[in-house]
Amino acid sequence: MSPASPLAPGVVAAITAAVERIIPSDDGLPGAREAGTINFVLGELGDAPPRVASIIQLALTLDAAAVTADPLRPGCSFAALSGEQQDTILLTLETEGSPELSWLVETTMEGFYGDPRHGGNANGVGWEAIGFPGPTGGSGYEPPFGWYDANEPNLPGLGPDGTTDPTR
Amino acid sequence: MPAAVRLAEKGFRVVVLERGPWMSRRDFIEDEILARRGLLWPTVEEEPRTWRPTDAVPAVRLATSVQLFSNAMVVGGSTVHYSALAWRFRESDFRVLSEEGAVAGASLADWPIDYTEMEPYYDQAERLIGVSGSAALSPFEPPRQHEYPLPPVPRNSAGAILERGARALGLHPQPVPLGILSRDYDGRSRCMAKGFCSSYGCPNGARASTTETFLPKGLATGRLEVRANSFVTRVVQDPATGRARGVEYLDDSGALHLQEGDIVILAAGGVETPRLLLNSASAAAPDGLANSSGLVGRNFMLHSPGATVYAVFPEAVDGHKGTEATRTEMDDYATDTSRGFIRGGFIHPRAHGGEPVELAGRPMHPAKWGLAHKRSMRETWRHYLFSHVTGESLPVEANGVDLDPQVKDRFGLPVARITYTAHDNDVRLATWFAGRAVEILEAAGASRVVNNGPVIRKLHNHQMGATRMGNDASRSVVDRWCRAHDVPNLYVTDSSVFVTSAGLNPSLTIQANALRVADRIAATRGDPAS
């Protein structure tokens, strides 16, 4: 599931579950799971010891909340909860202003919408999800670029390519 | 760089010391993660800065989110990544005190130079860097001897939307003058409209980075040498003569060197130039070099605490294509006291340039994560834009840059401590202009507009004023030729010399002024007596 990580499997499981709620796949479209976002997140922890400590703390907090959330299942972990239960716990943490969660949300976005060369956004599924073809790698674009520049009348003397100026 | 190159062309031997690396086009990758990790910027761990609102409270370290994007430290500096808006300041921008009268809490003054003196240098700078624009289509343009050297770059949808909204309100939309090539020019290729523009280096050299414009001409003289990874730690003053002997700098191995020179020119940026002068204190100049006025670091300006306004449109904007800002309106630039503030600014809706991670964190989604966020990302990506508002900030003497008493950089030198609270006028201006942006975007047919309101400015990439230019040596740091009043062979050519900020991007004015100063140095051979 993940690259070599200094984290205990239970910690990785809790963080993975959280990442997969931050960008879920319940709508049938690829989410963090399909994008391998957890690989990016764990990679970002790599050489930053304070970050590792705070992510372990976050996992412990999530698991502790899971025990409270499902008292009928003693020892239940965050990863074993339903998506709805997980969301409730994450929302509570967000309301409390958890900096660890805030970091995880930002890093998850990077690992879903950022360049695949860093280990997340596998096969560009994050870009495909929003309709971004990705960087052009040197080919660029020609106008019109969007609907409005194609349809809104331009300033006098400027043609559809934007630069046509017969006075020069 | 403009001053260095001009002097090399005039026969001087010039050494340029740059603290950062010398990057080339192939280093400029379209990768949002790399940009967020500071490809062009040192990290806050390497180069911390601190901020406090006033001197009554302790300073805190600036967060990465504030400090990043506040001026690259590479050969070429911020021109490597700037959005290249290439404005001339307006005539009134050089005489704000005369125009407006004194304002409580602001240290307004007139510049010791005027637009007429600057015009030929604006003209040269526009030609040297290749500015695309149209004076004929810009009804509020100041007098100019020539049309822009290049026609405007192709309009993007953000620009078309500005036009649509502005026209509906009876305003006069116009092209934004850009240091981005609309056509091949001077051996450089035109912009290929690939996105990843502002905050990124340009891989084909269409943006007017000084590494593409001035530097090749300087190197061609054989008299200009650039030493990258060379961090200047202090300017060394000869106590006997009061002249600058040269500068000390650390190379990338940490070895300390003295570079002597007949003339020393500082252009380290609006924060680092005053910091360097303060770090150059000596027995002869105990309060910092060139600081007999006590004004080194004072009157610091960051432009008005502009709101960013986000808007979603029913049809595709496709902001990942094209350059960022292509159209604006200047109707609201001049003072209109009925608005409740003096001075003005302009509104520039932008293509987002292709940064989905940035969109993910923007305040236009119903939630910060989860299914609703994911859906909103899908619905907004091709349909949204954001509008910056740039407006004048009034100088306040208490706003400034000094040395942090505790925090040191990686070399053990005191870092810059920024003390900054925007003048009330700036906040009123920013609030009004945000409302204007909302009005324009709604008139253009936005389905949703989110105004994030004025922000608390701690730092910004427009950093001005901290070594003010003036005729009175007791009320300014450098004279009208940007020469230190106290040190006859020491000059400053960055935005630190600005007396007021104008409501416009500063780069073209920095470059034009640097050319003006370099011509003066060449004409006098740096001899202060002439």
XYZ file of C-alpha atoms in Angstrom, chain B residues 20-226:
207
model
C 20.929 33.053 -5.294
C 21.749 30.585 -8.042
C 21.952 31.328 -11.750
C 19.144 29.375 -13.316
C 18.508 28.840 -16.979
C 15.412 28.321 -19.100
C 15.619 24.573 -18.779
C 15.369 24.870 -14.978
C 11.945 26.471 -15.295
C 9.604 23.531 -14.998
C 5.817 23.820 -15.074
C 5.374 22.083 -11.756
C 3.126 23.547 -9.100
C 4.581 21.420 -6.301
C 8.088 22.681 -7.022
C 6.838 26.269 -7.062
C 5.136 25.732 -3.715
C 8.331 24.293 -2.284
C 10.320 27.337 -3.334
C 12.164 26.513 -6.533
C 13.057 30.185 -6.859
C 12.928 31.149 -3.209
C 14.874 30.218 -0.115
C 12.781 28.531 2.540
C 11.729 30.289 5.727
C 14.153 28.006 7.555
C 17.068 29.224 5.439
C 16.079 32.876 5.267
C 13.611 33.738 7.994
C 12.063 37.176 8.328
C 9.916 38.446 11.141
C 6.945 40.789 11.320
C 5.090 42.804 13.899
C 2.208 45.238 13.364
C 3.793 47.955 15.520
C 6.844 48.319 17.721
C 4.625 47.790 20.768
C 4.411 44.036 20.239
C 6.984 41.290 19.714
C 7.721 40.134 16.172
C 6.777 36.679 14.926
C 8.420 34.670 12.184
C 6.687 34.962 8.849
C 5.029 31.796 7.595
C 6.014 30.193 4.326
C 2.687 31.193 2.807
C 3.489 34.867 3.404
C 7.157 34.823 2.628
C 7.140 32.608 -0.435
C 6.598 34.558 -3.625
C 7.920 37.709 -2.017
C 10.851 38.052 -4.440
C 12.912 35.274 -5.915
C 16.526 35.019 -4.903
C 18.078 34.017 -8.217
C 20.013 35.820 -10.912
C 17.319 38.059 -12.396
C 15.469 38.415 -9.099
C 11.724 38.864 -9.225
C 11.746 39.557 -12.952
C 12.309 35.819 -13.385
C 8.801 35.109 -12.105
C 6.866 38.383 -12.140
C 3.550 38.727 -13.914
C 5.349 41.389 -15.958
C 2.850 44.216 -15.687
C 4.934 47.027 -17.125
C 3.326 50.259 -16.010
C 4.669 53.758 -16.206
C 3.803 55.672 -13.077
C 1.503 58.625 -13.767
C 2.504 62.277 -13.540
C 0.632 62.719 -10.265
C 2.439 59.747 -8.747
C 5.614 61.803 -8.503
C 3.992 64.678 -6.597
C 1.545 63.160 -4.153
C 2.103 65.704 -1.381
C 1.467 68.616 -3.753
C -1.602 66.928 -5.182
C -3.184 65.763 -1.954
C -1.779 67.953 0.809
C -0.610 66.513 4.107
C -2.498 63.488 5.449
C -2.535 62.594 9.135
C -0.450 59.528 9.891
C 1.215 59.504 6.481
C 4.674 60.758 5.543
C 3.667 61.986 2.089
C 6.281 63.776 0.019
C 6.917 64.660 -3.592
C 9.607 62.816 -5.490
C 12.661 64.951 -6.269
C 12.149 63.934 -9.917
C 9.083 64.159 -12.115
C 7.464 62.232 -14.922
C 9.069 64.406 -17.588
C 12.521 63.409 -16.376
C 11.508 59.752 -16.271
C 9.742 59.604 -19.651
C 12.806 59.030 -21.859
C 13.919 56.262 -19.531
C 10.493 54.621 -19.502
C 10.722 54.743 -23.276
C 14.152 53.078 -23.265
C 13.104 50.464 -20.738
C 9.994 49.550 -22.740
C 12.108 49.098 -25.858
C 14.886 47.181 -24.110
C 12.607 44.645 -22.446
C 9.904 44.541 -25.161
C 6.634 45.755 -23.671
C 3.388 44.697 -25.356
C 0.587 47.226 -25.054
C -1.337 49.909 -26.867
C -1.273 53.579 -26.004
C -3.898 54.159 -28.691
C -6.282 51.888 -26.794
C -5.386 53.253 -23.340
C -7.312 56.477 -22.685
C -5.591 57.261 -19.379
C -2.014 56.924 -20.597
C 0.472 59.621 -19.504
C 2.258 61.555 -22.290
C 4.722 59.387 -24.214
C 6.954 59.956 -27.191
C 6.415 56.536 -28.759
C 3.748 53.871 -29.015
C 4.539 50.594 -27.211
C 7.131 48.586 -29.123
C 4.784 45.593 -29.462
C 0.996 45.218 -29.816
C -0.917 43.687 -26.879
C -0.634 39.979 -26.151
C -3.683 37.888 -27.119
C -6.609 38.550 -24.841
C -7.640 35.700 -22.568
C -11.130 35.084 -21.181
C -10.336 36.874 -17.931
C -9.541 39.917 -20.064
C -12.675 39.521 -22.168
C -14.719 39.297 -18.968
C -13.128 42.491 -17.651
C -14.015 44.187 -20.939
C -17.578 42.959 -20.820
C -18.142 44.056 -17.224
C -16.359 47.378 -17.604
C -18.275 48.258 -20.763
C -21.564 47.427 -19.067
C -20.650 49.950 -16.357
C -19.592 52.626 -18.829
C -15.888 52.231 -18.007
C -12.989 52.075 -20.457
C -11.297 48.690 -20.592
C -7.770 48.685 -21.993
C -4.881 46.285 -22.537
C -2.526 45.735 -19.626
C 1.008 46.711 -20.684
C 3.073 43.556 -20.284
C 6.727 42.691 -20.407
C 5.703 39.573 -22.308
C 6.360 39.363 -26.039
C 3.317 39.338 -28.314
C 5.660 38.897 -31.278
C 9.227 37.731 -31.754
C 11.445 40.589 -30.666
C 15.145 41.273 -30.317
C 16.118 37.649 -30.838
C 13.533 36.343 -28.380
C 10.447 34.256 -29.178
C 6.894 35.389 -28.590
C 4.845 34.034 -25.701
C 3.391 30.592 -26.378
C 0.498 31.097 -23.958
C 1.230 27.898 -22.058
C 0.032 28.995 -18.604
C 2.226 28.491 -15.479
C 3.253 32.099 -15.856
C 3.374 34.305 -12.746
C 5.503 32.607 -10.037
C 7.237 30.459 -12.671
C 10.298 31.082 -14.774
C 9.601 31.279 -18.501
C 11.158 28.357 -20.409
C 11.166 30.155 -23.770
C 12.273 33.569 -22.610
C 9.169 35.486 -23.702
C 8.840 37.144 -20.316
C 11.111 40.122 -19.696
C 13.297 38.521 -17.077
C 16.478 40.583 -16.868
C 18.304 37.335 -17.651
C 16.664 37.512 -21.095
C 16.695 41.258 -21.663
C 19.567 43.144 -20.060
C 21.967 40.397 -19.050
C 22.918 39.031 -22.519
C 23.747 42.576 -23.640
C 25.876 43.108 -20.563
C 27.738 39.832 -21.001
C 28.362 40.689 -24.649
C 30.431 43.710 -23.588
C 32.950 41.441 -21.907
C 32.992 43.877 -19.000
C 30.169 42.405 -16.912
C 30.709 39.487 -14.577
C 27.921 37.800 -12.612
